[in-house]
Every structure is written in structure tokens, then in C-alpha cells.
Amino acid sequence: MKGSFKTLMMVLVLVLFVASLAAACAPAAPAAEEPAAEAPAAEEPAAEEPAAEEPAAEEPAAEEPAAEEPAAEEPVMEELDFVTWYQYDQNNDDPASDERTGNMYLAKTIPEYNEEFDGTWNWINIPKAWDKLNSELVAAVMAGGEVPDAIEMGANDLQKFYQNGALQDISEWAEAQEWWGDMDANAVAACTGPDGGLYCLPLSFRPAITYVWADHFPDGWPATPEQFLVEAERLKGEGVSAMTFFGSTQYDGTGAGRAVWSIISSYGGTYSDAEGNMVLNTPENVAGVEFIREIVAKGYVTEVTFAGGFQEEEAFKDASGASIPTGLYGYRYINPLTAPDGTVYDKGTSEDMLDAIADGQVTLEPMFAPEGNKPGCALDTVGFGVPVGALNVEGAYAYFNWLMSPDRNAEYTLGPGAGFPANTTTLDHPEMQVPFYQVAAGAVEASACRSYIGTLENPTEAKILIMNAVYKLIKEDPTLDIATELQAAEDEYNASN
């Protein structure tokens, strides 16, 4: 029994020992499991992955430049200044100004353009004196100074600009425009340089014609110089001068391209040959100068013809001068008017001449010419050039296309363009269906119109020499030999060109 009891006790002690051992181990189990209970903390890096990936979460901020692309493109979308040089001043509202037609045109169209292109282009015009504009541009280009984006110019000045590298060739752009196929070939040729490039966009071409008070020539405008002399003698007896014209040497001899050229070219004369040489001493030129000398000597021409400052226009305004050879654009300046019968046209605008023409008081005629010759006619083309160094060429192109739209083209032609539209489709515009253009078309069709500059590469020097010689022969000393003086001027030009 003792042995069994003893055995039982040993078993019991062993069980208690195991139980106590288990109890002793029990606290260790939770401690051993603490890492598992704290797994979330141990895995905090994973739980905080969004924070670790903050750069990715903040990609929109990192991509701010992309989100702000419109701001980066602001130079393209931002309104830019587009600058022109015109001989007109939009701020001059003086109704007596000679340039009121152009001034009024700019005052009207600049705000209209800026409203239409608001946010893209802001048109700014800087007025320039008409007889200084070209020289200022050449000087600015050569000095690398500020130049406009577009300049209104006459094609007769193209040679000067071309020689001085003042204008850009715009042919590639122009030929890609939808209106290019409608351009008058002669107008385009006038804007084409010696290298075949297009250095101005022609808007209007201005032939020279003769404005005539119809009542002073009841039998019609004379067709020949001989008939004119007969009518001039009759008018002289009535106290009227048969003609008034710009006979001054002012403005770098511009008179050489006005009435003087119309008469000389009607006699078959010219100022240049095919090689760019001046040609003055020819039988045709001598005959033309001789005729001008005769009508001056016989008192058939107004004295204000030689006064300068365009004073010759005053004689036509009051009808004391029966006719005035000038550019087609003359209607812009010659007003107000008093007709021979006393009718007054005194709006003080270009409408005065247009009204007088519509009433039949004034007619537009070709220059008279010797039998067998076609009347001569000076031809100038006005348009726009893009100077070398222009900051906003695209602004110039936008403006040109605006001017080529039907309504704007007609408006420009009837305003500062003052000629026939270079875009031939504009002739069909309702605004162009007026007596002025119908009458003018007949005079131009009867004339042989061409640029008096011809092939002369230094037109400024040429004009001065020609007009000085003519003035000397018809006004200063009519006893001088015409051929000798013309030859002297010719030799002087050719020696330096």
C-alpha cells in the first residue's frame, strides 16, 4: 500500500510540476505574441505608404507648369501692339487740314480695328510728315532703331527702299492668300523689286488725269496741244487761266512726276532707258518742254503754278484756273469749290469734288497729245511695306488681310487710297458704283499710264535734277537752250549712277 501510495504521490507531484511549469510559461505566451499584436505598428511603413508616396499624390503640384500652360503661352495670346506709319494723323480733327480725308479715315478705323481684334492686336499709328517718312524709315533701319510693323508707301519710292535694304520680301505670304489671284498685274509689278520679290502690297493705283471745269470748255476738252492753245487764248481773254499745275521745285522735285511728266510723255518722251540711265535730251522731251515754256510765256498758266505749297490748287477751287493735271487722288485736297456758274460745293471734304463731278460741273480728262500719240499719264501705286526689323510681322499680315476684305478694301480705296483698287473684285462693290469712277475709268483707258521713275535707281536725285532743269528753262531763263540744259542734267545723273 505504501508503495502504491508513494507512486500515486509521485504522479501527483509530477502533475503539479507540469501544471506549475505550464503556469510559469503562460505569461511568456502573451509576451511572445506582443509582436503580433503590434504588427500594425511594425507595418507602419506600409500603412503610411500614402505619405511615403506623397510625391505621387502631389503630382498635380509637381505638374503645375503643365497646369499653367495657358500662362506659359501668354506671349502668343496676349494683346500686342501693332504699329503703322501713315502720313495721316488720327488725332488731327482740323477740318481745314490738307490731310483731313486720311485723318478722318484713321480716326474712324483704328478704334474699329482694335475692337474687332481686342485681345490680339492693338493698332497704334505714328503720324509722319509725307515728305520725311521715307527718309526716316531708311535711317531707322540702317541704325537698327525702332521701325513700324507696316508703312504706307508709294511704289515710286520702292527703289529707294530696295537699295537701302529697308523692306522685307512678302511674296511668299501674299501669294498664299485667297485674294492674290484677284490682284491687278500692273499694280503687283509696281511693287516688285529688281530681284523679283514683292516689297509692298498694292492697295490702290493712282493714275494722273486732268480735272476740268466743263463750262470753261463748252466745245469739250481739247485733244491736241494745238487745240489747247486756241482754247487757252480764248480763256485768257475772259480772264481765266487755261491751266494751273504744280510747277515748283519743292519736295525733292516731285513736280517732275506731275503735269510736267504728263505733257512730256504725251509727246512721246521719257526719263530713262532700259539700262537705268537717265535720258533727257531727246527730240520728244525737248518738244514737251518747249510746249510748257510756251503756255507759261503766253500767260495761259496761273502764276501760283510756281508758288509751291500746292497753291496751284487754289486757282482751280475758285475756277480761275480752268484745268489742273494731277493725280486721281486730287479730289481729296481740292475743296471747297466754286463752279464757273457760281454753284458752291462747300462741305469742305472730298465729297465736294465728287458732287461736282456727279453734277457734271467737273469732268476728268486725259492729257492732250500730238496727233498720233496717246496721252501720257503718270502712274503711282500706293500700298504697304513691312520694314526690316519689324517686331510684329504677323500683326502686319493680319492688318493686310483686314484691308483686303471687301468692305474695308472699298473704304480704303475711297478714302486715303484715292485711286482704283488693286484688288479688281473691289470694283464691283456697291460703294464704287459712283460717277467719279465711271468718268475716271474713261480718262484712264484713253491714256498710256506708266511710272515716270522708269528704271532710274536713284529717283530722288533724278527728280531734283529734272525739275530744276525744267524750272530753269520755263521760268528762270526761258532764253536758255532746252537741249543743252537737259543734256547737262542727264550727264550729271549718269556720272554718279
XYZ file of C-alpha atoms in Angstrom:
497
model
C 0.000 0.000 0.000
C 2.812 2.208 0.905
C 4.355 1.565 -2.481
C 1.145 2.391 -4.309
C 0.576 5.471 -2.239
C 4.071 6.548 -2.823
C 3.695 6.015 -6.534
C 0.468 7.984 -6.547
C 2.115 10.836 -4.749
C 4.937 10.906 -7.251
C 2.461 11.080 -10.075
C 0.620 13.883 -8.323
C 3.835 15.802 -7.752
C 4.721 15.329 -11.411
C 1.310 16.650 -12.494
C 1.655 19.618 -10.202
C 5.110 20.249 -11.508
C 3.865 20.158 -15.091
C 0.946 22.384 -14.168
C 3.209 24.830 -12.440
C 5.531 24.698 -15.356
C 2.646 25.429 -17.666
C 1.539 28.235 -15.419
C 5.026 29.615 -15.410
C 5.096 29.508 -19.170
C 1.673 31.102 -19.624
C 2.808 34.727 -19.104
C 5.519 34.217 -21.682
C 2.994 33.365 -24.323
C 1.347 36.786 -24.350
C 4.722 38.445 -24.284
C 5.830 36.302 -27.175
C 2.696 37.321 -29.035
C 3.213 41.065 -28.483
C 4.978 41.463 -31.762
C 1.940 40.021 -33.483
C -0.348 42.326 -31.520
C 1.860 45.258 -32.549
C 2.102 44.152 -36.163
C 0.245 47.218 -37.308
C 2.891 49.391 -35.703
C 5.624 47.243 -37.193
C 3.893 47.601 -40.528
C 3.522 51.367 -40.170
C 5.697 51.949 -43.174
C 3.172 50.024 -45.229
C 0.271 51.763 -43.529
C 1.950 55.109 -44.241
C 2.640 54.331 -47.911
C 0.476 57.264 -48.991
C 2.793 59.539 -47.032
C 5.824 57.774 -48.492
C 4.233 58.262 -51.915
C 3.482 61.927 -51.297
C 5.377 62.960 -54.437
C 2.990 60.800 -56.460
C -0.035 62.094 -54.542
C 1.206 65.633 -55.160
C 1.835 65.081 -58.873
C -0.659 67.836 -59.762
C 1.519 70.274 -57.798
C 4.659 68.860 -59.409
C 2.940 69.276 -62.780
C 1.988 72.888 -62.122
C 3.877 74.073 -65.215
C 1.629 71.811 -67.326
C -1.483 73.043 -65.487
C -0.294 76.605 -66.118
C 0.401 76.050 -69.835
C -2.009 78.870 -70.826
C 0.128 81.257 -68.739
C 3.277 79.927 -70.435
C 1.670 80.680 -73.815
C 0.649 84.219 -72.844
C 3.110 85.847 -75.285
C 1.052 84.312 -78.121
C -2.370 85.139 -76.715
C -1.509 88.428 -75.087
C -2.671 91.558 -76.924
C 0.273 93.022 -78.793
C 0.815 96.490 -80.215
C 0.790 96.674 -83.994
C 2.435 99.879 -85.230
C 1.975 101.720 -88.528
C 3.438 104.846 -90.050
C 0.945 106.854 -92.080
C 1.245 110.396 -93.309
C -2.097 110.983 -91.608
C -2.853 111.883 -88.017
C -5.877 110.311 -86.352
C -5.754 112.960 -83.628
C -5.936 115.883 -86.051
C -9.600 116.774 -86.410
C -8.952 120.115 -88.105
C -11.472 120.276 -90.983
C -9.122 122.624 -92.852
C -6.215 120.174 -92.821
C -4.990 119.079 -96.256
C -4.900 115.521 -94.956
C -8.342 115.531 -93.378
C -9.519 112.618 -95.553
C -6.751 110.368 -94.260
C -7.028 111.788 -90.751
C -10.743 111.047 -90.612
C -10.191 107.570 -92.024
C -7.734 106.664 -89.283
C -9.845 108.245 -86.549
C -12.712 106.000 -87.632
C -10.939 102.733 -88.432
C -8.344 102.478 -85.640
C -10.933 102.027 -82.863
C -12.970 99.716 -85.109
C -9.936 97.539 -85.772
C -8.957 97.453 -82.113
C -12.451 96.443 -81.087
C -12.544 93.687 -83.687
C -9.117 92.367 -82.663
C -9.498 93.015 -78.943
C -7.154 90.753 -77.017
C -4.974 90.064 -80.058
C -3.792 93.267 -81.702
C -3.783 96.896 -80.639
C -3.262 99.164 -83.656
C -1.117 102.221 -82.955
C -0.418 104.744 -85.706
C 2.511 107.141 -85.524
C 1.901 110.074 -87.914
C 4.823 111.103 -90.112
C 5.279 114.070 -92.454
C 4.663 112.829 -96.003
C 7.923 114.287 -97.328
C 10.015 112.914 -94.425
C 8.500 109.481 -93.884
C 10.656 107.564 -96.380
C 13.945 109.044 -95.227
C 13.074 108.418 -91.578
C 12.402 104.766 -92.280
C 15.670 104.237 -94.156
C 17.592 105.967 -91.365
C 15.881 103.867 -88.686
C 16.567 100.587 -90.490
C 20.206 101.443 -91.127
C 20.701 102.465 -87.488
C 18.946 99.376 -86.164
C 16.380 101.603 -84.491
C 12.663 101.214 -83.903
C 10.610 100.730 -87.038
C 6.878 100.220 -87.583
C 5.333 96.894 -88.456
C 3.829 98.377 -91.613
C 4.344 101.579 -93.563
C 2.009 103.168 -96.097
C 4.120 103.936 -99.156
C 4.055 104.749 -102.844
C 5.539 102.239 -105.257
C 7.555 105.053 -106.835
C 9.620 105.011 -103.635
C 10.315 101.292 -103.820
C 13.739 101.705 -105.458
C 14.971 103.860 -102.596
C 13.819 101.343 -100.017
C 15.181 98.413 -102.011
C 18.634 99.930 -102.421
C 18.863 100.548 -98.695
C 17.528 97.138 -97.695
C 14.662 98.726 -95.808
C 11.803 96.394 -96.718
C 11.090 92.683 -96.409
C 10.074 90.451 -99.313
C 6.478 89.466 -98.571
C 5.829 87.479 -101.748
C 5.616 84.046 -100.099
C 2.937 85.210 -97.687
C 0.987 87.264 -100.251
C 0.857 84.521 -102.861
C -0.679 82.143 -100.302
C -3.687 84.420 -99.648
C -7.060 83.685 -101.217
C -7.349 87.161 -102.741
C -3.977 87.031 -104.530
C -5.456 85.791 -107.799
C -7.649 88.908 -107.998
C -4.776 91.401 -107.872
C -4.165 93.742 -110.809
C -0.999 92.628 -112.606
C 0.285 96.172 -113.190
C -0.179 97.087 -109.538
C 1.726 93.974 -108.476
C 4.502 94.778 -110.948
C 4.827 98.248 -109.448
C 5.541 96.676 -106.035
C 8.019 94.142 -107.387
C 11.735 94.717 -106.829
C 14.616 94.092 -109.256
C 15.118 90.636 -107.733
C 11.508 89.621 -108.339
C 10.499 89.942 -104.686
C 7.303 91.664 -103.582
C 8.293 94.600 -101.401
C 4.915 96.222 -100.969
C 1.335 95.062 -101.033
C -0.526 97.255 -103.554
C -3.869 98.555 -102.363
C -4.678 101.303 -104.834
C -3.154 102.593 -108.054
C -3.387 106.262 -108.854
C -3.187 107.370 -112.455
C -2.703 111.030 -113.266
C -5.597 112.733 -115.016
C -6.788 116.274 -115.654
C -9.634 117.800 -113.660
C -11.539 120.210 -115.902
C -14.279 122.772 -115.323
C -16.697 121.756 -118.081
C -18.215 125.240 -118.571
C -14.793 126.678 -119.417
C -14.572 124.311 -122.385
C -18.045 124.400 -123.981
C -16.750 122.588 -127.070
C -15.120 119.882 -124.989
C -11.628 119.316 -123.684
C -9.011 119.749 -126.456
C -7.417 116.571 -127.784
C -4.176 118.117 -129.119
C -1.704 120.773 -127.955
C -2.715 122.949 -130.901
C -6.376 122.869 -129.879
C -5.409 123.645 -126.317
C -3.537 126.773 -127.404
C -6.642 128.029 -129.193
C -8.842 127.461 -126.144
C -6.219 128.961 -123.832
C -6.132 132.194 -125.834
C -9.925 132.439 -125.690
C -9.973 131.857 -121.933
C -7.216 134.409 -121.398
C -9.493 136.966 -122.990
C -12.139 136.027 -120.429
C -9.719 136.486 -117.543
C -9.302 132.756 -116.946
C -6.088 130.735 -116.991
C -6.417 127.604 -119.071
C -4.269 125.558 -116.694
C -2.810 125.513 -113.209
C -0.332 122.873 -112.085
C 2.422 122.082 -109.596
C 5.416 123.748 -111.225
C 7.571 124.292 -108.138
C 10.892 122.577 -107.426
C 9.759 121.850 -103.868
C 9.609 118.426 -102.243
C 12.657 116.945 -103.942
C 11.443 117.772 -107.427
C 8.143 115.927 -107.154
C 6.796 118.184 -109.900
C 8.792 116.105 -112.403
C 6.193 113.371 -111.975
C 3.112 115.535 -112.228
C 1.939 117.776 -115.098
C 5.478 118.035 -116.491
C 5.582 114.256 -116.983
C 2.028 114.104 -118.366
C 2.925 116.615 -121.066
C 6.409 115.262 -121.850
C 5.191 111.658 -122.027
C 2.285 112.754 -124.246
C 4.927 113.981 -126.675
C 6.461 110.512 -126.510
C 9.209 111.446 -124.060
C 10.777 109.505 -121.207
C 13.273 109.931 -118.380
C 15.200 106.648 -118.622
C 16.370 103.864 -120.878
C 16.238 100.111 -120.339
C 19.611 100.059 -118.561
C 18.778 102.522 -115.790
C 20.435 105.530 -117.434
C 18.783 108.921 -117.416
C 17.665 110.034 -120.873
C 16.564 113.675 -121.115
C 17.994 115.200 -124.244
C 15.678 113.669 -126.815
C 13.554 115.369 -129.521
C 10.362 114.282 -127.713
C 11.462 115.693 -124.357
C 12.648 118.921 -125.952
C 9.278 119.338 -127.704
C 7.407 118.747 -124.462
C 9.445 121.310 -122.524
C 9.102 123.750 -125.392
C 5.299 123.488 -125.193
C 5.316 124.071 -121.419
C 7.575 127.089 -121.910
C 5.139 128.489 -124.483
C 1.999 128.250 -122.357
C 3.848 129.843 -119.440
C 5.244 132.660 -121.575
C 1.835 133.430 -123.108
C 0.138 133.692 -119.728
C -2.063 130.639 -120.138
C -0.907 129.255 -116.801
C -1.651 130.663 -113.347
C 1.182 132.418 -111.540
C 0.542 130.298 -108.443
C 1.719 127.379 -110.546
C 5.227 128.163 -109.307
C 4.391 129.277 -105.760
C 4.885 125.893 -104.139
C 2.963 124.555 -101.187
C 0.271 123.298 -103.578
C -1.028 126.835 -104.007
C -1.881 125.963 -107.606
C -4.952 124.147 -106.283
C -6.476 127.433 -105.107
C -6.919 128.589 -108.694
C -8.967 125.526 -109.547
C -11.040 125.809 -106.389
C -12.403 129.210 -107.467
C -12.453 128.293 -111.187
C -9.927 130.995 -112.135
C -7.877 128.063 -113.408
C -9.835 126.061 -115.951
C -7.958 122.770 -115.572
C -5.475 121.062 -113.277
C -3.423 117.996 -114.209
C -2.836 115.990 -111.021
C -3.209 112.570 -109.535
C -6.581 110.909 -109.372
C -6.392 111.442 -105.614
C -6.619 115.208 -106.147
C -10.280 115.181 -105.165
C -9.213 114.674 -101.556
C -7.461 118.026 -101.421
C -9.164 120.341 -103.919
C -12.119 121.667 -101.948
C -14.273 123.585 -101.296
C -15.231 124.542 -104.844
C -16.996 127.336 -106.661
C -18.044 126.452 -110.219
C -17.891 128.910 -113.139
C -21.670 129.387 -112.871
C -21.393 130.231 -109.164
C -22.516 126.877 -107.772
C -20.777 126.290 -104.452
C -19.625 122.959 -103.075
C -18.571 123.712 -99.548
C -18.795 120.640 -97.360
C -15.068 121.066 -97.011
C -14.442 117.379 -97.657
C -13.609 115.131 -100.587
C -17.341 114.951 -101.256
C -17.198 118.438 -102.771
C -15.294 117.263 -105.849
C -17.293 114.054 -106.065
C -20.514 116.084 -106.001
C -19.240 118.479 -108.666
C -18.365 115.531 -110.890
C -21.758 113.926 -110.287
C -23.391 117.238 -111.304
C -21.349 117.412 -114.498
C -19.585 120.618 -113.416
C -16.182 118.905 -113.352
C -15.022 116.308 -115.844
C -11.966 114.049 -115.748
C -9.946 114.066 -118.936
C -6.742 112.593 -120.373
C -3.878 114.941 -121.179
C -3.917 116.255 -124.758
C -1.316 114.760 -127.101
C 0.168 115.446 -130.545
C -1.685 113.808 -133.405
C -0.934 110.091 -133.472
C 0.245 109.914 -129.841
C -1.655 108.516 -126.892
C -1.960 110.910 -123.945
C 0.697 110.399 -121.311
C -0.166 109.572 -117.740
C 1.915 109.189 -114.598
C 1.072 106.116 -112.568
C 1.708 105.601 -108.889
C 0.645 102.692 -106.746
C 0.052 103.052 -103.029
C 0.257 100.170 -100.625
C 2.069 98.863 -97.575
C 5.545 97.594 -96.914
C 6.916 95.614 -93.969
C 10.184 97.159 -92.764
C 13.249 95.112 -91.952
C 13.341 94.838 -88.167
C 9.550 94.960 -87.694
C 8.634 93.379 -84.350
C 5.194 92.062 -85.254
C 5.169 90.898 -88.860
C 2.160 88.701 -88.109
C 0.359 91.840 -86.995
C 1.096 93.434 -90.355
C -0.248 90.390 -92.181
C -3.421 90.393 -90.073
C -3.913 94.067 -90.916
C -3.337 93.482 -94.639
C -5.944 90.732 -94.720
C -8.351 93.018 -92.887
C -7.765 95.681 -95.536
C -8.393 93.131 -98.271
C -11.872 92.254 -97.009
C -14.486 93.648 -99.467
C -15.934 96.433 -97.312
C -12.592 97.536 -95.852
C -10.904 97.494 -99.250
C -13.573 99.738 -100.740
C -13.401 102.030 -97.708
C -9.619 102.408 -98.013
C -9.784 102.951 -101.781
C -12.403 105.667 -101.466
C -10.511 107.247 -98.568
C -6.725 107.540 -98.356
C -6.180 105.114 -101.256
C -7.824 107.600 -103.605
C -7.389 105.579 -106.755
C -8.518 102.387 -108.412
C -8.452 99.280 -106.214
C -5.563 96.902 -106.836
C -7.931 94.082 -105.885
C -10.028 94.014 -109.046
C -13.074 92.469 -107.369
C -13.486 95.628 -105.294
C -14.579 97.485 -108.430
C -17.880 95.604 -108.150
C -18.502 96.788 -104.596
C -21.656 98.937 -104.259
C -19.629 101.836 -102.808
C -17.578 102.003 -106.010
C -20.595 102.490 -108.254
C -20.337 106.270 -108.348
C -19.932 108.751 -111.235
C -16.373 109.560 -110.168
C -15.070 106.115 -111.015
C -17.132 105.793 -114.162
C -15.762 109.073 -115.508
C -12.220 108.391 -114.313
C -12.183 104.978 -115.973
C -12.770 106.587 -119.355
C -9.897 109.035 -118.910
C -7.501 106.341 -117.761
C -8.495 103.996 -120.578
C -7.678 106.733 -123.094
C -4.209 107.250 -121.588
C -0.861 105.458 -121.631
C -0.113 105.342 -117.901
C 3.294 104.331 -116.574
C 5.665 105.201 -113.768
C 7.783 108.230 -114.549
C 10.607 106.741 -112.454
C 11.105 104.025 -115.037
C 14.404 102.238 -114.432
C 16.096 105.070 -112.530
C 17.699 103.598 -109.430
C 18.102 106.913 -107.628
C 14.693 108.532 -108.090
C 15.213 111.319 -105.558
C 18.328 112.658 -107.253
C 16.689 112.177 -110.642
C 13.558 114.164 -109.743
C 15.582 117.046 -108.361
C 17.783 117.289 -111.447
C 14.880 117.021 -113.881
C 12.637 119.547 -112.166
C 15.454 122.029 -111.604
C 16.284 121.898 -115.303
C 12.667 122.307 -116.402
C 12.030 125.145 -113.946
C 15.120 126.965 -115.149
C 14.011 126.615 -118.770
C 10.374 127.668 -118.363
C 10.568 130.169 -115.522
C 14.044 131.372 -114.548
C 15.552 131.893 -118.006
C 13.339 130.980 -120.965
C 16.146 132.041 -123.357
C 18.330 129.057 -122.466
C 18.761 126.262 -124.983
C 16.496 123.391 -123.932
C 18.626 120.572 -125.332
C 21.775 121.897 -123.668
C 20.184 122.129 -120.217
C 18.558 118.729 -120.470
C 21.855 117.195 -121.518
C 23.636 118.780 -118.567
C 21.132 117.284 -116.112
C 21.368 113.909 -117.837
C 25.156 113.875 -117.694
C 25.209 114.858 -114.035
C 22.926 111.994 -113.035
C 24.627 109.356 -115.156
C 28.090 110.370 -113.903
C 27.175 109.320 -110.357
C 24.793 106.436 -111.012
